[in-house]
Coordinates of C-alpha atoms in Angstrom, one line a residue:
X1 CA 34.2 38.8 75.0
X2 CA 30.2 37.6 74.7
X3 CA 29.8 39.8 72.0
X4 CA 33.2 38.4 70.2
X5 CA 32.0 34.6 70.3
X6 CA 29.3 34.6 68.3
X7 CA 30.8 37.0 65.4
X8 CA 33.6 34.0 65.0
X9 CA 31.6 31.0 65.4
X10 CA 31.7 28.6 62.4
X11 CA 27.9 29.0 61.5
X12 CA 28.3 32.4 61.4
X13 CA 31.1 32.7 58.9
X14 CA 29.4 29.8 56.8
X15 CA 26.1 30.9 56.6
X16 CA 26.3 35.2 57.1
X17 CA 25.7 36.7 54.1
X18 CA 28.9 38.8 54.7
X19 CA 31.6 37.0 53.2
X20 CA 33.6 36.9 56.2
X21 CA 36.0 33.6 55.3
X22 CA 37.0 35.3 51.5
X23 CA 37.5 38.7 53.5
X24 CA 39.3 37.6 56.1
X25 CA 41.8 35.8 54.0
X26 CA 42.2 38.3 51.7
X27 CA 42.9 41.0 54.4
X28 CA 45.5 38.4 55.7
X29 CA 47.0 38.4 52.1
X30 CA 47.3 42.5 51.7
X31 CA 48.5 42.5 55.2
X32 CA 51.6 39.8 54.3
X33 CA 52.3 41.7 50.9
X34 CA 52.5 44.8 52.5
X35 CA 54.9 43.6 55.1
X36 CA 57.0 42.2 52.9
X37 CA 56.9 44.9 49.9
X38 CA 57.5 47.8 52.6
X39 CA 61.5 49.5 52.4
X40 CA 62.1 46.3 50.6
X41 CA 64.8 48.0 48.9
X42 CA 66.9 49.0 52.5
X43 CA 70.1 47.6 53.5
X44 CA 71.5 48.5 49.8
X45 CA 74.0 45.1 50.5
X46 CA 73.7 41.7 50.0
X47 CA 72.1 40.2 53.7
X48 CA 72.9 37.3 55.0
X49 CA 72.9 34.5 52.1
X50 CA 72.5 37.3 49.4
X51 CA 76.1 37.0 48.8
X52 CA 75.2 33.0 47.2
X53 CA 72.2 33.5 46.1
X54 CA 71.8 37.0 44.4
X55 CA 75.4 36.6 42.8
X56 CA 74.2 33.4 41.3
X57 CA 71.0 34.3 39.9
X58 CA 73.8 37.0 37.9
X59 CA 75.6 34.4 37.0
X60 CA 72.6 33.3 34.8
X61 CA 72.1 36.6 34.0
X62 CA 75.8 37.2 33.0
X63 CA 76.7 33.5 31.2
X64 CA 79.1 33.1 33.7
X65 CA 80.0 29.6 35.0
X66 CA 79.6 28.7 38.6
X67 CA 79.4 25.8 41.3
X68 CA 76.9 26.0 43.7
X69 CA 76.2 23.8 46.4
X70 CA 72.1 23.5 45.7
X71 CA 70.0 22.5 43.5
X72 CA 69.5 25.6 41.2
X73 CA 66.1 26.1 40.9
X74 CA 66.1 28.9 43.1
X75 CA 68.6 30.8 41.8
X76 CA 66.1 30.3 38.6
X77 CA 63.3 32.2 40.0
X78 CA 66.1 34.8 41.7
X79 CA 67.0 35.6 38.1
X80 CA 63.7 35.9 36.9
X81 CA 63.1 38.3 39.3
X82 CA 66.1 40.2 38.8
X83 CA 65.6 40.5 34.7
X84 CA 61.8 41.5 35.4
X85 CA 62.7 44.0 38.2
X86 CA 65.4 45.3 36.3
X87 CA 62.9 46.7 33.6
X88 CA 60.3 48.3 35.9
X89 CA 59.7 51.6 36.3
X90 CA 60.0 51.8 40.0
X91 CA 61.9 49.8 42.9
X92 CA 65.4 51.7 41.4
X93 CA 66.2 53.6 44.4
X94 CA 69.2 51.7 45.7
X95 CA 71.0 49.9 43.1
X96 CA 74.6 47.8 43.8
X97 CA 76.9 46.0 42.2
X98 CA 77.7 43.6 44.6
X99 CA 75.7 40.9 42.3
X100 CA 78.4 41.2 39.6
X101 CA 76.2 43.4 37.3
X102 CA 74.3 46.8 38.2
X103 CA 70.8 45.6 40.1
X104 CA 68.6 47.6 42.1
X105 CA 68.2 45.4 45.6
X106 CA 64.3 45.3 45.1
X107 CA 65.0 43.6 42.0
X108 CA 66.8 40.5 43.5
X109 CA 63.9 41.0 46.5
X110 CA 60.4 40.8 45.3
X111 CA 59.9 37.5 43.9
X112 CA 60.7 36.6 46.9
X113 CA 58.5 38.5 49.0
X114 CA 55.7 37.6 46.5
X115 CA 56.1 34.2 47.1
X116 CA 56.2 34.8 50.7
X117 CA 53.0 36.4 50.7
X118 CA 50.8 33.3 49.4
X119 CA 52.5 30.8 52.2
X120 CA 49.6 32.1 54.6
X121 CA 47.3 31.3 52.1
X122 CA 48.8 27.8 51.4
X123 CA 48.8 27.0 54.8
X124 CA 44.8 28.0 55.1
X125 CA 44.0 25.4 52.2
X126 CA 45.6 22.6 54.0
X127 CA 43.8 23.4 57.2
X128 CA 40.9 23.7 55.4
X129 CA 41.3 20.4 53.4
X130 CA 42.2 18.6 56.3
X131 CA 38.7 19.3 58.0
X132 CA 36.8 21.3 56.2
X133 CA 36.5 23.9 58.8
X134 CA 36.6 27.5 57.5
X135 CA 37.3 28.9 61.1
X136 CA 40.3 26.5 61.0
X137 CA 41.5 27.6 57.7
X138 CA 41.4 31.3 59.0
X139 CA 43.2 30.8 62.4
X140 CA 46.2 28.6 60.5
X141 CA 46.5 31.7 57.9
X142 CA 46.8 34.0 60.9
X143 CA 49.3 32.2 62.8
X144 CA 51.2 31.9 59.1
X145 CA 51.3 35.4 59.0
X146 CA 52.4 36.3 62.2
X147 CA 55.1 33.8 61.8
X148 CA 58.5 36.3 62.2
X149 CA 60.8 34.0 60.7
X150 CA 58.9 33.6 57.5
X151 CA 58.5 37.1 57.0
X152 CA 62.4 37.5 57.3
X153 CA 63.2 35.0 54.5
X154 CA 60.4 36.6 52.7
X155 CA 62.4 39.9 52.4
X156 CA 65.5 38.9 51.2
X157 CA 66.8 36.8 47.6
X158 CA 67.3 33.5 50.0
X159 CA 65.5 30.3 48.9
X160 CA 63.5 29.4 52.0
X161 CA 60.3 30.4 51.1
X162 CA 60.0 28.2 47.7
X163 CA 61.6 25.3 49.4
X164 CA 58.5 25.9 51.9
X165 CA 56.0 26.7 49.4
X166 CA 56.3 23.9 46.8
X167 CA 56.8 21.0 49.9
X168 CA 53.4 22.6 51.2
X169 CA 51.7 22.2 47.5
X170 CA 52.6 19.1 47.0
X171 CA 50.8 18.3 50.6
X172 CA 47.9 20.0 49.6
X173 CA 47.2 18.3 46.3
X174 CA 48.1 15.1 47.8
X175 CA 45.0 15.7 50.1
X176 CA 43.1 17.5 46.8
X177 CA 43.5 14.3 45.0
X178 CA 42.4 12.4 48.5
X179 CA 39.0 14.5 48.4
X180 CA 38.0 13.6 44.5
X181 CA 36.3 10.7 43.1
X182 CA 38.9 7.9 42.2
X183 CA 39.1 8.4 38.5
X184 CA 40.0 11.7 38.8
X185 CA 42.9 11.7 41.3
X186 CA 45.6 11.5 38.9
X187 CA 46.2 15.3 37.6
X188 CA 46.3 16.0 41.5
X189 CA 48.3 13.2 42.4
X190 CA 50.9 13.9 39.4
X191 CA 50.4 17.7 40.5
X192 CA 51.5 16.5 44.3
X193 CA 54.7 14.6 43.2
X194 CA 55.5 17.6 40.6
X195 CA 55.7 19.8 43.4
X196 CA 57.8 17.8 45.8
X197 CA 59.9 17.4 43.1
X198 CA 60.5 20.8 42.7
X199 CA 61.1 21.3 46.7
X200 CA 64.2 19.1 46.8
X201 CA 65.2 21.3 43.7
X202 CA 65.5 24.4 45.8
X203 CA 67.6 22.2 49.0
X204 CA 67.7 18.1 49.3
X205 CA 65.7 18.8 52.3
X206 CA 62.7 19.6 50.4
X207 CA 62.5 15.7 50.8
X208 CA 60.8 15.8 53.8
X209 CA 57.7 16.7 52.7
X210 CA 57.8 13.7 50.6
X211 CA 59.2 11.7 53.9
X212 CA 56.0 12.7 55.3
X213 CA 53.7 11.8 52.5
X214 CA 55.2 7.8 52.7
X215 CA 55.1 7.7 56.6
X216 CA 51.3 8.4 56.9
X217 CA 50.6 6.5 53.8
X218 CA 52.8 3.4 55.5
X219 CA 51.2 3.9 58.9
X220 CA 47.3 4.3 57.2
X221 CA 48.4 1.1 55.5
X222 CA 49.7 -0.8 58.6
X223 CA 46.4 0.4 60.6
X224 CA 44.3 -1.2 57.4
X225 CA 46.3 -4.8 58.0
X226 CA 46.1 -4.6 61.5
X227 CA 42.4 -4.2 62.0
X228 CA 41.6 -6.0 59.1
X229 CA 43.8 -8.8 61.1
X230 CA 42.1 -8.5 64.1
X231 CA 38.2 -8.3 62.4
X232 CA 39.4 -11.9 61.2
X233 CA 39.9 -13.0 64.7
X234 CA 36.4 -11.4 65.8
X235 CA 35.1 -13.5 63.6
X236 CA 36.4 -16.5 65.0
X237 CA 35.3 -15.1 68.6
X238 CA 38.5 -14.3 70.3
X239 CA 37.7 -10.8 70.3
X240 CA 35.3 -8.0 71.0
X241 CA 33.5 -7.2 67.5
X242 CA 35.1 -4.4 65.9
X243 CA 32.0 -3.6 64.3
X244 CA 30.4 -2.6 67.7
X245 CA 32.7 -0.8 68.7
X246 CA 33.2 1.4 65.7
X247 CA 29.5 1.6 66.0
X248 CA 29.5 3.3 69.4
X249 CA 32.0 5.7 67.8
X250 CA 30.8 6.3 64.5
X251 CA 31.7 10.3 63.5
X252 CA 30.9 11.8 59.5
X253 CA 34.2 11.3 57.8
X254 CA 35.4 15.2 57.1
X255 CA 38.8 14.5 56.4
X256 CA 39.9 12.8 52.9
X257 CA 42.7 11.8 55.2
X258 CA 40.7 8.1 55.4
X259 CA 41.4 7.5 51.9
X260 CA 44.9 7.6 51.9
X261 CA 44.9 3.2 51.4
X262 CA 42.8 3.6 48.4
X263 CA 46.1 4.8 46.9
X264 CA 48.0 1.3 45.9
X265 CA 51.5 1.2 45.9
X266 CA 51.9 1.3 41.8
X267 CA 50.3 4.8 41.4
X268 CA 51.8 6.0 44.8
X269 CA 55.4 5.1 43.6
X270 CA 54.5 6.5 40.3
X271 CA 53.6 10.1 41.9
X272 CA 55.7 10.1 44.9
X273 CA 59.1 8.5 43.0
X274 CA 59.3 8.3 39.6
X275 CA 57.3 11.5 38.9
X276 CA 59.3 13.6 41.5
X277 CA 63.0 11.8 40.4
X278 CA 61.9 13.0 37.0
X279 CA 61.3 16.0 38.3
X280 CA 64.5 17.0 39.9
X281 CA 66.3 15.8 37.3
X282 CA 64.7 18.1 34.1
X283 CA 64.6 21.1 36.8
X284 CA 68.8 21.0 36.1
X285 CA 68.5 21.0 32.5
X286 CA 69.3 24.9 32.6
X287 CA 71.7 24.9 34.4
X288 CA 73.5 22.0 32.8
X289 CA 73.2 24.0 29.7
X290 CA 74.7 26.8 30.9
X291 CA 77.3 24.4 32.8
X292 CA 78.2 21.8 30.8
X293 CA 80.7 20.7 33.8
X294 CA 80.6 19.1 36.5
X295 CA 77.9 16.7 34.8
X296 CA 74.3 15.9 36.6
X297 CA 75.6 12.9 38.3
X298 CA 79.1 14.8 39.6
X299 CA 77.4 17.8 40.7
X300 CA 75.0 15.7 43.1
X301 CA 78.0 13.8 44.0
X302 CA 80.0 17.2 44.7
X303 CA 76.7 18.7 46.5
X304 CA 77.1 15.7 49.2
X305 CA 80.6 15.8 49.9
X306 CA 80.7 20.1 50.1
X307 CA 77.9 19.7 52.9
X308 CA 79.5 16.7 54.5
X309 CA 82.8 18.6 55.0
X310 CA 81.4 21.7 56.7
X311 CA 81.9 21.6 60.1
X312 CA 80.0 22.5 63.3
X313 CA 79.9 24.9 66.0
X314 CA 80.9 29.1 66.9
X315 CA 84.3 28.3 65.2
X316 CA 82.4 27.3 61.7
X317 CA 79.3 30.1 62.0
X318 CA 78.8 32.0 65.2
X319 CA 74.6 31.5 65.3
X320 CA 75.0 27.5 64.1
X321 CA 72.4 25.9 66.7
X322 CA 71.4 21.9 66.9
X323 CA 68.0 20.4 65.7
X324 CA 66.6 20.4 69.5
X325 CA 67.1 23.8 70.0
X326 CA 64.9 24.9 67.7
X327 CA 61.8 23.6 69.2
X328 CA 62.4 26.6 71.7
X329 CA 64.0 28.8 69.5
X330 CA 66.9 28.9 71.7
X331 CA 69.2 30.4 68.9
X332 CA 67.7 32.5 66.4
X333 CA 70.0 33.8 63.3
X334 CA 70.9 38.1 62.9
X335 CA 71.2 38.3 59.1
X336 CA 72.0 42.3 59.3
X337 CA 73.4 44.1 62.2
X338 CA 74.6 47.5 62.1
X339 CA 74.8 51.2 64.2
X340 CA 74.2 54.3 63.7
X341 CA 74.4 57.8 65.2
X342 CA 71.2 59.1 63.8
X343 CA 68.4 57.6 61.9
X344 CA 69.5 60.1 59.2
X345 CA 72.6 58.1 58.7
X346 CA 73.2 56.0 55.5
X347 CA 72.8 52.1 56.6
X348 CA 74.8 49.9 55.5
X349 CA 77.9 52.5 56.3
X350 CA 81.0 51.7 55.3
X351 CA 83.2 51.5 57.6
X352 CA 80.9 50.0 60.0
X353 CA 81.2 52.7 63.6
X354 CA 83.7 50.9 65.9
X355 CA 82.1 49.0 68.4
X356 CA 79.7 51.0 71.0
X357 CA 80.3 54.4 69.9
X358 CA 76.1 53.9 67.8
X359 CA 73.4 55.7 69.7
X360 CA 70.9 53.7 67.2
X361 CA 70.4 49.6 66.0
X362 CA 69.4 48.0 63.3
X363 CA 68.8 44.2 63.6
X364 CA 67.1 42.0 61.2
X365 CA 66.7 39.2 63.5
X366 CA 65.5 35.5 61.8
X367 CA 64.0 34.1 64.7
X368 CA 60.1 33.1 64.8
X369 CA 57.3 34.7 66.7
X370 CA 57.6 33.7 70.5
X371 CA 54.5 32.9 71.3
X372 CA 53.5 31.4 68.5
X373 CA 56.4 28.8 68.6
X374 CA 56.8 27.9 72.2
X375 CA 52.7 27.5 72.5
X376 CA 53.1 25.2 68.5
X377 CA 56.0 23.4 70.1
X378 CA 53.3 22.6 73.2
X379 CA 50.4 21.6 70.6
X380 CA 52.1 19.1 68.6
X381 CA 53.8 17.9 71.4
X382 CA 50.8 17.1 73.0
X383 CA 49.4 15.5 69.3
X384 CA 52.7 13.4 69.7
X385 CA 51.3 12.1 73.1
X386 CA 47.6 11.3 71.8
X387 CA 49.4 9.8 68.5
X388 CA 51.4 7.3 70.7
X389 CA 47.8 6.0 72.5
X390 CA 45.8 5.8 69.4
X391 CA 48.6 3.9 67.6
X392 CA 48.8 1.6 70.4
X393 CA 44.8 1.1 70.0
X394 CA 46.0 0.8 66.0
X395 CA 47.9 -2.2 67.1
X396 CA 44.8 -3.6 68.5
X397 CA 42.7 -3.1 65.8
X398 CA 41.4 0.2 67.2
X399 CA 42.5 2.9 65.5
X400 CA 38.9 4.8 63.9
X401 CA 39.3 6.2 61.0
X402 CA 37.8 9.8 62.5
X403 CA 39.2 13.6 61.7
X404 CA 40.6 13.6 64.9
X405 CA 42.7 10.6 64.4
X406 CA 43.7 10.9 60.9
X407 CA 44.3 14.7 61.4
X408 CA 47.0 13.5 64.1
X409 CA 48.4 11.2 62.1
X410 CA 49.2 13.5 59.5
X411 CA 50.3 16.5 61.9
X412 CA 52.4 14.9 64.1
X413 CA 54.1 12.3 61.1
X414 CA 54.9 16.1 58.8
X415 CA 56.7 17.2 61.9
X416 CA 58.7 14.3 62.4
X417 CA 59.2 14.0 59.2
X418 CA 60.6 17.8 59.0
X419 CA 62.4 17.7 61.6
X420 CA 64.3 14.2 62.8
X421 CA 66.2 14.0 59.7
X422 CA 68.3 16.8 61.3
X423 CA 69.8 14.7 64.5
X424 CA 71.9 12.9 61.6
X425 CA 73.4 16.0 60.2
X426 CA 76.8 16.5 61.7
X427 CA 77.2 20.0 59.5
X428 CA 76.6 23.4 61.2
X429 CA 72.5 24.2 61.0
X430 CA 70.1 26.7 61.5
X431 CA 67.3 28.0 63.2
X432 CA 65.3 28.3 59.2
X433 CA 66.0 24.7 58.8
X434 CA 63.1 23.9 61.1
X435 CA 60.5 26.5 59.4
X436 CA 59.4 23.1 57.3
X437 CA 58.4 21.3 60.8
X438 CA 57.3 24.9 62.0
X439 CA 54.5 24.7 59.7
X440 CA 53.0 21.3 61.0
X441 CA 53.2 22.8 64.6
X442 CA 51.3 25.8 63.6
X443 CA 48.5 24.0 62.3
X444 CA 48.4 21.8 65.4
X445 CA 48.6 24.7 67.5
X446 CA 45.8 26.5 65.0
X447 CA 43.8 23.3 65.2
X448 CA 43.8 23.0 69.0
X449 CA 42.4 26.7 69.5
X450 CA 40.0 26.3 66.8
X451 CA 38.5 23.4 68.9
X452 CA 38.6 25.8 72.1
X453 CA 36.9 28.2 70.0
X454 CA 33.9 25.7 69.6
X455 CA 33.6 24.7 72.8
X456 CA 30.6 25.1 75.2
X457 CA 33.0 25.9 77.4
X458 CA 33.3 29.7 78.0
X459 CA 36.6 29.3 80.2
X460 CA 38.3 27.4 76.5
X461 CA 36.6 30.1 74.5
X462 CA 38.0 33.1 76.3
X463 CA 41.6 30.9 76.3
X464 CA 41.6 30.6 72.3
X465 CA 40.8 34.1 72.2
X466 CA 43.7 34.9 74.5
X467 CA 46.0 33.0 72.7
X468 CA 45.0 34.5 69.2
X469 CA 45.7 37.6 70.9
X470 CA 49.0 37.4 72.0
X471 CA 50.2 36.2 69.3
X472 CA 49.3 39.0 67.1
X473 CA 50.6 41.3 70.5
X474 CA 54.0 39.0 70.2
X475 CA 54.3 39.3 66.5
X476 CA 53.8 43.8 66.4
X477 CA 56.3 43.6 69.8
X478 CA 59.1 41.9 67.6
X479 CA 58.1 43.5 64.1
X480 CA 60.5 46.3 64.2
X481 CA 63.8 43.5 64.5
X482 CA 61.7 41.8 61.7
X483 CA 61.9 44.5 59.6
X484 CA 65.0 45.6 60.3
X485 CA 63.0 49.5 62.1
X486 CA 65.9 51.3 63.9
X487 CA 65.9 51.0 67.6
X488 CA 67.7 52.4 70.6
X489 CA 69.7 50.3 72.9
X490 CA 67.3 49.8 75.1
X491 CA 64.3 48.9 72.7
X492 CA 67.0 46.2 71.3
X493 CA 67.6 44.4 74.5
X494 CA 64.0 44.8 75.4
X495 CA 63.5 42.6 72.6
X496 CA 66.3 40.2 73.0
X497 CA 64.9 38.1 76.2
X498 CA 67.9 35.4 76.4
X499 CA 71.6 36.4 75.8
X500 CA 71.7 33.2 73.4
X501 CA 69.2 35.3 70.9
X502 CA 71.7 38.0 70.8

């Protein structure tokens, strides 16, 4: 462990002449692409979603007309994927034509697990905008990777990952833009509300990442009027000088985070409405070409109602689970389930073996990696707690405008944001509508270790390293129900700690 420290410490990875920051992240990339790219082409069905999805990237494909209860822009980059896999030389082992039209299932698969693969890398620029901290940056793109759930939806032609991927751009250019001189904020700024845009155009909750974006930016904007209120009344004498007390707490501003009022409310309605609105709204001219009818305004209209008349509970889906299990993954989603005699043995079979008579299982399993949720569910938890006392100091004029705050401000707001929209939703949901909020618990979770890792503290030290650790232990323990590996009974179960996961 002595020997460990030092070789991770932040001075070492800045100022080694090995590279270790640019290796480490790219080894975290090839690690992600190969995960995702491996037997991408099993299960010669459509899993899980597939069965929208896939058939109505086709439909593209095909000219044929079709409803669909989304926004289309994923189904867009499905297509793509399918016309460009469809010409390569390889990845034509298993082809189907459960799409409507002859396609290879690595075809409809790899754009996906493409985009999958840069997520990790996403995640390691916002960490690393947020505090400039390359050791930060790292741990937040291991966590990323190790993240179960994320490596599911990465594998199959399901729109997750861009919904994911385009909120988390738009964040990061928003705190780009935050970093640069004034005058030149506005490519990064349009870039940001471009993006978020393009997130509700894979699912209307692609919105919270925007939510997020106008709750710290309201919050950083009450704070300003508050202390500015209460520096007026120091003035007068009623209070202690805010000036002496940010004086005796004074910290180098590493987070562009404090800039966030220098954005006025014209250009931040300009990049975070109009620009976004605009946005959406070109992102359907494809589709509208292609389907003349319903119209723009009817399709959003029969989007709404579709969604507001599916119901909720076992009776509507068998794995539907509420917005506060999810925190503790209490009820993770099996998008392909089937048995076997022997590993020899064709899967998918058709007929499926009667119940019980399989000697072998194969489980793709959408749940997240253990650890790493139930120990990111206890970091921004604990974020939530400091957030309440520091906006309470806010309201006293308090609140300094140091990394620490400002970085719990915007972790803690992203979560909320990503996830409390959900206790409204009356419709049947799922474990992979939290992987938005999952993100902003990662990084909390990555943020907090980071901190142990830096502290003179050997006992916090040795406790980051453990929890790195077991994470990485947690996510090769669950990879084969990731991956879909075949397993005996007993391996299954082994893996399947609560009947609920089953």
């Amino acid at each position: 462990m002595s020997m460990l420290r030092p070789m991770i410490g932040f001075k070492k990875l800045s100022y080694s002449s090995i590279p270790w920051f640019s290796i480490g992240l790219t080894a975290i990339f090839l690690g992600s692409v190969v995960l995702r790219f491996w037997g991408l082409g099993r299960f010669n069905a459509l899993v899980f979603d597939e069965v929208y999805y896939a058939k109505f990237a086709n439909n593209y494909l095909t000219d044929t007309h079709f409803f669909n209860a989304h926004p289309p822009l994923s189904q867009y980059f499905i297509a793509i994927g399918m016309w460009i896999g469809s010409h390569l030389p390889f990845g034509q082992d298993n082809i189907n034509g459960l799409t409507g039209s002859l396609h290879s299932t690595w075809s409809y698969r790899w754009l996906n697990a493409l985009t999958g693969s840069f997520i990790p890398l996403v995640v390691a620029a916002i960490a690393y905008q947020l505090n400039r901290r390359r050791s930060y940056a790292l741990i937040a793109a291991i966590f990323a990777a190790a993240d179960g759930l994320f490596l599911v939806e990465s594998r199959y032609a399901l729109n997750n990952v861009y919904l994911v991927i385009l909120g988390l751009l738009g964040q990061l250019y928003l705190l780009v833009a935050l970093s640069q001189p004034k005058g030149e904020r506005w490519r990064s700024l349009a870039l940001s509300g471009i993006f978020f845009g393009s997130s509700a155009c894979i699912k209307w909750n692609g919105l919270w990442f925007l939510l997020g974006v106008y709750l710290i930016w309201g919050v950083a904007w009450a704070l300003r009027w508050r202390r500015l209120k209460v520096k007026n009344q120091e003035s007068r004498g009623w209070l202690v000088p805010w000036s002496a007390a940010k004086a005796q707490h004074s910290k180098l501003f590493q987070t562009p985070l404090v800039n966030l009022t220098e954005v006025k409310v014209f250009p931040f309605l300009l990049n975070f409405a109009l620009i976004p609105v605009l946005t959406y709204s070109f992102l359907w001219i494809p589709h509208l070409i292609m389907n003349p009818n319903p119209g723009f305004w009817e399709a959003q209209y029969k989007i709404l109602t579709f969604h507001e008349k599916i119901g909720d509970g076992p009776n509507v889906h068998p794995y539907c689970s509420r917005w506060y299990t999810w925190i503790l993954m209490l009820r993770p989603v099996a998008y392909f389930y089937q048995t076997a005699q022997s590993i020899n043995e064709q899967v998918p079979a058709y007929p499926p073996l009667p119940s019980g008579t399989g000697k072998i299982i194969y489980d793709v399993h959408a749940m997240g990696n253990p650890i790493l949720w139930w120990l990111s569910t206890a970091a921004i938890l604990l974020l939530l707690l400091l957030l309440v006392q520091r906006l309470w100091l806010g309201w006293r004029g308090k609140f300094l405008p140091t990394t620490v705050n400002y970085m719990t401000l915007y972790l803690t707001f992203n979560w909320l944001a990503n996830l409390l929209p959900w206790v409204k939703v009356g419709r049947c949901t799922f474990l992979y509508h939290y992987m938005g909020a999952s993100v902003f618990s990662g990084l909390s979770l990555a943020w907090i270790v980071d901190r142990w890792l830096h502290s003179d503290r050997s006992q916090r030290q040795n406790a980051a390293i453990a929890v790195i650790g077991l994470i990485l232990l947690a996510f090769v323990f669950w990879l084969p129900i990731y991956l879909g590996l075949p397993l005996s009974f007993e391996s299954y179960h082994l893996r399947m700690w609560f009947r609920s996961w089953i």
